[in-house]
Coordinates of C-alpha atoms in Angstrom, one line a residue:
M1 CA 2.0 -17.9 -8.6
K2 CA -1.5 -19.0 -7.6
S3 CA -2.6 -19.4 -3.9
L4 CA -6.1 -20.8 -3.2
V5 CA -7.8 -20.0 -0.3
S6 CA -11.1 -22.0 1.1
L7 CA -13.4 -19.3 3.6
T8 CA -16.0 -21.8 5.3
L9 CA -18.5 -18.0 5.9
L10 CA -20.1 -15.3 4.0
I11 CA -17.7 -12.7 2.8
G12 CA -18.8 -8.9 3.2
M13 CA -16.8 -7.3 0.5
T14 CA -16.3 -3.7 0.1
S15 CA -17.0 -2.0 -3.6
C16 CA -14.6 0.5 -5.1
G17 CA -15.8 1.1 -8.8
G18 CA -19.6 -0.4 -7.9
S19 CA -22.8 1.6 -6.4
S20 CA -23.3 -0.5 -3.8
K21 CA -21.1 -0.2 -0.3
N22 CA -20.6 -4.4 -0.1
E23 CA -21.5 -7.4 -2.6
Y24 CA -20.8 -10.6 -0.9
L25 CA -19.3 -13.9 -2.4
A26 CA -21.3 -16.8 -2.4
L27 CA -21.7 -19.8 -0.6
S28 CA -20.8 -22.8 -2.3
S29 CA -22.8 -26.1 -2.7
T30 CA -20.0 -27.5 1.0
N31 CA -20.3 -24.2 2.2
E32 CA -17.3 -23.3 0.7
I33 CA -15.8 -20.1 -0.9
E34 CA -13.1 -20.5 -2.8
V35 CA -10.6 -17.1 -3.2
V36 CA -7.5 -16.7 -5.6
Y37 CA -5.1 -14.6 -5.9
Q38 CA -1.9 -13.6 -7.3
D39 CA 0.8 -13.2 -4.4
P40 CA 2.5 -9.7 -6.4
Q41 CA -0.7 -8.5 -7.4
A42 CA -2.0 -8.8 -3.8
K43 CA 1.7 -7.6 -2.1
L44 CA 1.0 -4.7 -4.5
L45 CA -2.4 -4.1 -3.5
L46 CA -1.2 -4.0 0.1
E47 CA 1.4 -1.3 -0.9
K48 CA -1.4 0.7 -2.1
H49 CA -4.2 0.9 -0.3
C50 CA -2.6 0.3 3.0
N51 CA 1.4 1.0 3.6
V52 CA 0.7 5.1 3.2
C53 CA -0.6 5.2 6.7
H54 CA 0.4 2.0 7.9
S55 CA 3.6 2.9 6.8
P56 CA 6.6 -0.2 7.5
T57 CA 9.2 2.4 7.4
A58 CA 8.2 5.3 9.7
P59 CA 9.6 6.1 12.8
Q60 CA 7.7 4.6 16.1
G61 CA 6.8 8.3 17.5
E62 CA 7.2 11.4 15.9
G63 CA 5.9 11.7 12.0
R64 CA 3.6 8.1 12.7
I65 CA 0.2 8.4 11.5
A66 CA -1.6 4.8 12.2
P67 CA 0.2 1.8 13.2
P68 CA 2.3 -0.2 11.3
M69 CA 0.6 -2.9 9.3
V70 CA 2.4 -5.9 11.0
A71 CA 1.4 -4.7 14.3
V72 CA -2.9 -5.0 12.8
K73 CA -1.5 -7.7 11.7
M74 CA -0.8 -9.1 15.2
H75 CA -3.2 -8.3 17.1
Y76 CA -5.2 -9.7 14.1
I77 CA -3.7 -13.4 14.6
E78 CA -3.7 -13.4 18.0
K79 CA -7.4 -13.3 18.2
Y80 CA -9.0 -15.0 15.1
P81 CA -5.6 -18.2 14.6
K82 CA -7.7 -19.4 12.1
K83 CA -7.5 -18.1 9.0
D84 CA -11.6 -17.3 7.7
D85 CA -11.9 -15.6 11.5
F86 CA -9.1 -13.3 10.2
V87 CA -9.8 -12.7 6.8
K88 CA -14.0 -12.2 8.5
A89 CA -13.1 -10.1 11.2
M90 CA -10.4 -7.8 8.8
I91 CA -13.5 -7.4 5.9
D92 CA -16.0 -6.8 8.7
F93 CA -14.1 -3.9 10.0
V94 CA -12.7 -2.4 7.4
N95 CA -16.1 -2.1 6.5
R96 CA -18.1 -0.7 9.4
P97 CA -14.9 0.1 11.3
S98 CA -15.8 1.5 15.4
E99 CA -14.7 2.0 18.4
E100 CA -16.3 -0.8 19.5
A101 CA -15.3 -3.3 17.2
S102 CA -11.3 -2.2 16.8
L103 CA -8.7 -4.7 18.7
M104 CA -6.4 -1.9 19.1
P105 CA -7.8 1.4 21.1
G106 CA -4.5 2.6 22.0
A107 CA -4.0 3.1 18.9
V108 CA -7.6 4.7 18.5
R109 CA -7.0 6.8 21.1
K110 CA -2.9 8.0 19.9
F111 CA -3.9 8.1 16.3
G112 CA -7.5 8.6 15.5
L113 CA -10.3 5.4 14.1
M114 CA -9.4 5.0 10.8
P115 CA -12.0 6.1 8.6
Y116 CA -14.6 3.9 6.2
Q117 CA -12.4 3.7 3.2
Q118 CA -14.3 2.1 -0.2
F119 CA -11.7 -0.7 -1.8
P120 CA -11.9 -2.0 -5.7
N121 CA -13.9 -5.3 -5.4
G122 CA -12.2 -8.1 -3.4
S123 CA -9.4 -5.9 -2.8
I124 CA -9.6 -6.5 1.3
T125 CA -9.9 -10.6 1.5
E126 CA -6.9 -10.9 -0.6
I127 CA -4.9 -8.3 1.1
A128 CA -6.1 -10.0 4.3
S129 CA -5.1 -13.4 2.9
Y130 CA -1.8 -12.7 1.7
L131 CA -1.1 -10.8 4.8
Y132 CA -2.2 -14.3 7.1
D133 CA -0.1 -16.6 4.4
Y134 CA 3.1 -14.1 4.4
T135 CA 5.3 -12.8 6.5
I136 CA 5.3 -9.2 5.7
E137 CA 8.0 -6.2 6.4
S138 CA 8.2 -4.5 10.0
P139 CA 9.7 -2.1 11.6
I140 CA 13.3 -2.4 13.1
W141 CA 11.3 -0.9 16.6
F142 CA 8.4 -3.4 16.2
P143 CA 9.6 -6.6 18.1
S144 CA 10.9 -4.7 21.3
H145 CA 7.7 -3.1 20.8
W146 CA 5.7 -5.9 21.0
E147 CA 7.8 -8.0 24.0
K148 CA 7.0 -4.7 26.0
M149 CA 3.7 -4.4 25.4
G150 CA 3.6 -8.3 27.5
K151 CA 2.9 -10.2 24.5
G152 CA 5.8 -12.6 24.7
R153 CA 8.6 -13.2 21.9
F154 CA 7.6 -11.5 18.6
K155 CA 7.0 -13.9 15.3
Q156 CA 5.1 -13.4 12.9
K157 CA 3.3 -15.7 11.5
G158 CA 3.1 -16.5 7.9
A159 CA 5.0 -19.6 6.1
K160 CA 5.9 -17.6 3.3
E161 CA 8.8 -15.9 3.7
N162 CA 7.9 -11.9 0.8
V163 CA 11.8 -11.9 0.0
K164 CA 10.3 -10.1 -3.1
G165 CA 9.3 -7.2 -0.7
R166 CA 12.7 -6.7 -0.2
Q167 CA 13.3 -3.8 -2.1
D168 CA 17.1 -3.7 -2.7
G169 CA 19.3 -2.1 -5.7
S170 CA 19.9 -5.5 -7.7
H171 CA 15.7 -7.3 -7.0
Y172 CA 15.0 -3.5 -8.1
M173 CA 16.5 -3.4 -11.9
K174 CA 15.1 -6.0 -13.0
Q175 CA 11.3 -4.9 -12.0
S176 CA 9.2 -4.0 -15.1
W177 CA 8.4 -0.5 -15.5
E178 CA 4.7 -0.6 -14.1
T179 CA 6.3 -1.6 -10.7
K180 CA 9.0 1.3 -10.9
G181 CA 6.9 3.4 -11.8
L182 CA 4.3 2.2 -9.1
E183 CA 7.0 1.6 -6.5
I184 CA 7.5 5.9 -6.8
A185 CA 4.5 6.6 -7.1
L186 CA 3.1 5.1 -3.5
K187 CA 6.6 6.3 -2.2
T188 CA 6.0 10.0 -3.1
K189 CA 2.2 9.6 -1.7
E190 CA 3.0 8.4 1.5
I191 CA 5.7 11.2 2.1
L192 CA 3.3 13.8 0.7
G193 CA 0.6 12.1 2.7
K194 CA 2.6 11.3 6.5
E195 CA 3.6 15.5 6.0
L196 CA -0.2 16.0 5.1
M197 CA -1.7 14.4 7.8
G198 CA 1.3 15.4 10.4
T199 CA -0.1 18.6 10.0
I200 CA -3.2 18.5 9.9
Q201 CA -3.3 17.0 13.4
K202 CA -0.3 19.6 14.6
N203 CA -1.9 22.5 13.2
G204 CA -5.5 22.2 11.6
V205 CA -6.5 21.9 8.1
L206 CA -5.9 25.8 7.1
N207 CA -2.3 25.3 8.3
A208 CA -2.3 22.0 5.5
L209 CA -3.6 24.1 3.2
E210 CA -1.2 26.4 3.0
F211 CA 1.1 23.4 3.6
C212 CA 0.2 22.0 0.0
S213 CA 0.5 25.3 -1.4
T214 CA 4.0 26.5 -1.1
N215 CA 5.6 22.4 -0.2
A216 CA 4.0 20.1 -2.0
I217 CA 5.2 19.9 -5.6
P218 CA 9.1 20.7 -4.4
I219 CA 8.6 17.7 -1.7
T220 CA 7.3 15.8 -5.4
D221 CA 10.4 16.8 -7.1
S222 CA 12.7 15.9 -4.2
V223 CA 11.6 12.5 -4.8
G224 CA 11.9 12.5 -8.4
V225 CA 15.6 13.6 -8.1
V226 CA 16.8 11.3 -5.4
N227 CA 15.3 8.6 -8.0
G228 CA 16.3 10.2 -10.9
V229 CA 12.8 10.8 -12.4
S230 CA 10.8 13.5 -13.1
I231 CA 7.2 13.1 -11.1
K232 CA 4.0 15.7 -11.5
R233 CA 0.8 14.7 -9.9
I234 CA -1.8 16.4 -13.0
S235 CA -5.5 16.5 -13.4
D236 CA -8.0 17.3 -15.7
R237 CA -10.1 19.3 -12.8
N238 CA -6.7 21.4 -11.1
R239 CA -6.7 23.3 -7.9
N240 CA -2.9 24.3 -9.0
S241 CA -2.2 25.1 -12.9
L242 CA 1.1 23.4 -12.5
N243 CA -0.8 20.5 -12.7
K244 CA -3.4 20.7 -15.4
A245 CA -3.5 18.4 -17.5
S246 CA -2.6 17.8 -21.3
E247 CA -5.5 16.2 -23.8
M248 CA -4.0 13.4 -23.6
E249 CA -3.2 12.7 -20.0
T250 CA -7.1 13.6 -19.7
R251 CA -7.8 11.2 -22.0
Y252 CA -6.5 8.7 -19.7
I253 CA -8.2 10.2 -16.0
H254 CA -11.1 9.5 -18.2
Q255 CA -9.9 5.3 -18.8
F256 CA -9.3 5.3 -15.5
Q257 CA -12.7 6.6 -14.0
S258 CA -14.2 4.6 -16.6
D259 CA -12.1 1.3 -14.9
M260 CA -12.7 2.1 -11.5
Q261 CA -16.6 2.8 -12.4
S262 CA -16.6 -0.9 -13.9
G263 CA -15.0 -2.3 -10.8
I264 CA -12.0 -3.2 -12.7
E265 CA -8.2 -3.0 -10.5
P266 CA -6.4 0.2 -12.5
Q267 CA -3.4 -1.3 -14.1
P268 CA -0.5 1.6 -14.5
I269 CA 0.2 2.6 -18.0
V270 CA 3.2 2.5 -19.5
E271 CA 4.3 4.3 -22.9
M272 CA 8.2 3.9 -24.1
S273 CA 10.3 4.6 -26.7
K274 CA 14.0 5.5 -27.3
D275 CA 14.5 7.5 -24.5
Q276 CA 12.0 7.4 -22.1
V277 CA 9.5 5.3 -20.5
Q278 CA 6.6 7.5 -19.1
F279 CA 4.5 6.2 -16.3
Y280 CA 1.0 7.3 -15.7
Y281 CA -0.9 6.1 -12.4
P282 CA -4.5 6.6 -10.6
I283 CA -4.8 9.2 -7.7
M284 CA -7.5 8.9 -5.4
T285 CA -9.6 10.4 -2.9
N286 CA -10.3 9.0 0.5
S287 CA -11.9 10.6 2.9
M288 CA -9.0 13.0 4.6
C289 CA -8.3 14.5 0.5
L290 CA -12.5 15.9 1.1
Q291 CA -11.9 17.3 3.7
C292 CA -10.7 20.0 0.8
H293 CA -11.7 18.9 -2.5
G294 CA -15.2 17.3 -1.7
E295 CA -18.5 18.7 -2.0
T296 CA -18.2 22.5 -1.1
E297 CA -21.4 22.7 0.7
K298 CA -19.5 20.0 3.3
I299 CA -16.5 22.0 3.2
R300 CA -16.0 24.3 6.2
P301 CA -16.8 27.6 5.2
E302 CA -13.6 29.1 6.6
V303 CA -11.7 25.9 4.5
Y304 CA -13.3 26.9 1.3
H305 CA -12.4 30.4 1.8
K306 CA -8.8 30.5 2.8
I307 CA -9.3 27.5 -0.8
K308 CA -10.0 30.3 -3.3
E309 CA -7.8 33.0 -1.4
L310 CA -4.8 30.6 -2.2
Y311 CA -6.2 29.1 -5.9
P312 CA -9.1 31.3 -7.0
L313 CA -9.3 29.5 -10.8
D314 CA -9.6 26.2 -8.4
L315 CA -11.5 23.6 -10.0
A316 CA -10.5 20.4 -7.5
F317 CA -14.1 20.6 -5.8
G318 CA -17.1 17.8 -5.8
Y319 CA -15.5 14.9 -5.3
T320 CA -16.6 12.1 -3.3
E321 CA -14.8 8.9 -1.3
N322 CA -13.1 7.1 -4.3
Q323 CA -13.6 8.7 -7.2
V324 CA -9.4 9.2 -9.5
R325 CA -9.0 12.8 -9.1
G326 CA -5.8 12.9 -11.6
I327 CA -3.2 11.0 -12.4
W328 CA 0.7 10.6 -11.7
S329 CA 2.7 10.7 -14.0
I330 CA 6.6 9.8 -13.7
L331 CA 9.1 10.2 -16.6
F332 CA 12.4 7.7 -16.6
P333 CA 15.3 8.9 -18.7
L334 CA 16.7 6.1 -20.5
K335 CA 19.6 8.5 -22.2
N336 CA 22.4 6.6 -20.6
K337 CA 21.0 3.2 -19.8

């Protein structure tokens, strides 16, 4: 089902694949902008681009690396109750994050300022519109936390309750292979990201390198075991030799890279046979990744030397933000189906 959103403003857009940092939607003759988004797609954009850090399931205390997305939504709706103002404010902050513009100074003090990141064309508008329109998943602890802050009774604005977001087993089995693979990839990314960010915050980047070298593959494997699948993170410019892409996988990586350069939101690749389903989806860089995967002259010397010590044949340097660094490869066995 498509929802039409009329915005009475000029919206600055963040481009993931394009060369410019901002793109703009043109005003119509009636000074209105009509944004069309699909509910399921917007939900996936929220999960892909936001929930890794703004997890709705991470505990309130140690282990959380950013406030839950419902907290962000509540603060923005409190100040911007009209939808066009709400969407514009969220876009403005994502395009130009700063402590002065933040509506959550306590979260900035606790977690640090959200870094600038690029997103696929139109994604911020779709995510912000979806946040405003729908009731999204909230941590169990958040309603009482909201009330303790003196905000009154917690009531999430959103005329539409997204029951699609409830991941019970019966619904999970009915979903497409693309959605199943994406859910598992995003969950693995969330777990790895939480562990990595926690290590960086507590012990610094050097210790995070040690953590990755010994724990990244076992953690990935454990998520696979829980879900009954095989999960790999593959790259054509691998750091660990165990993550080296095959010739076919390299072609898929190049296909995703081409899509991103064209400003196209990547779609999962699924290959089915009688015995198995193979899922592929891109792994994207962000500012956190660049501490260890960026251009060599921008990586701290002690970090660079530690990387070369751990991975003498490393190829995973030279990236900038929002580039395809590799792919998720998830294998679903079908022998017992």
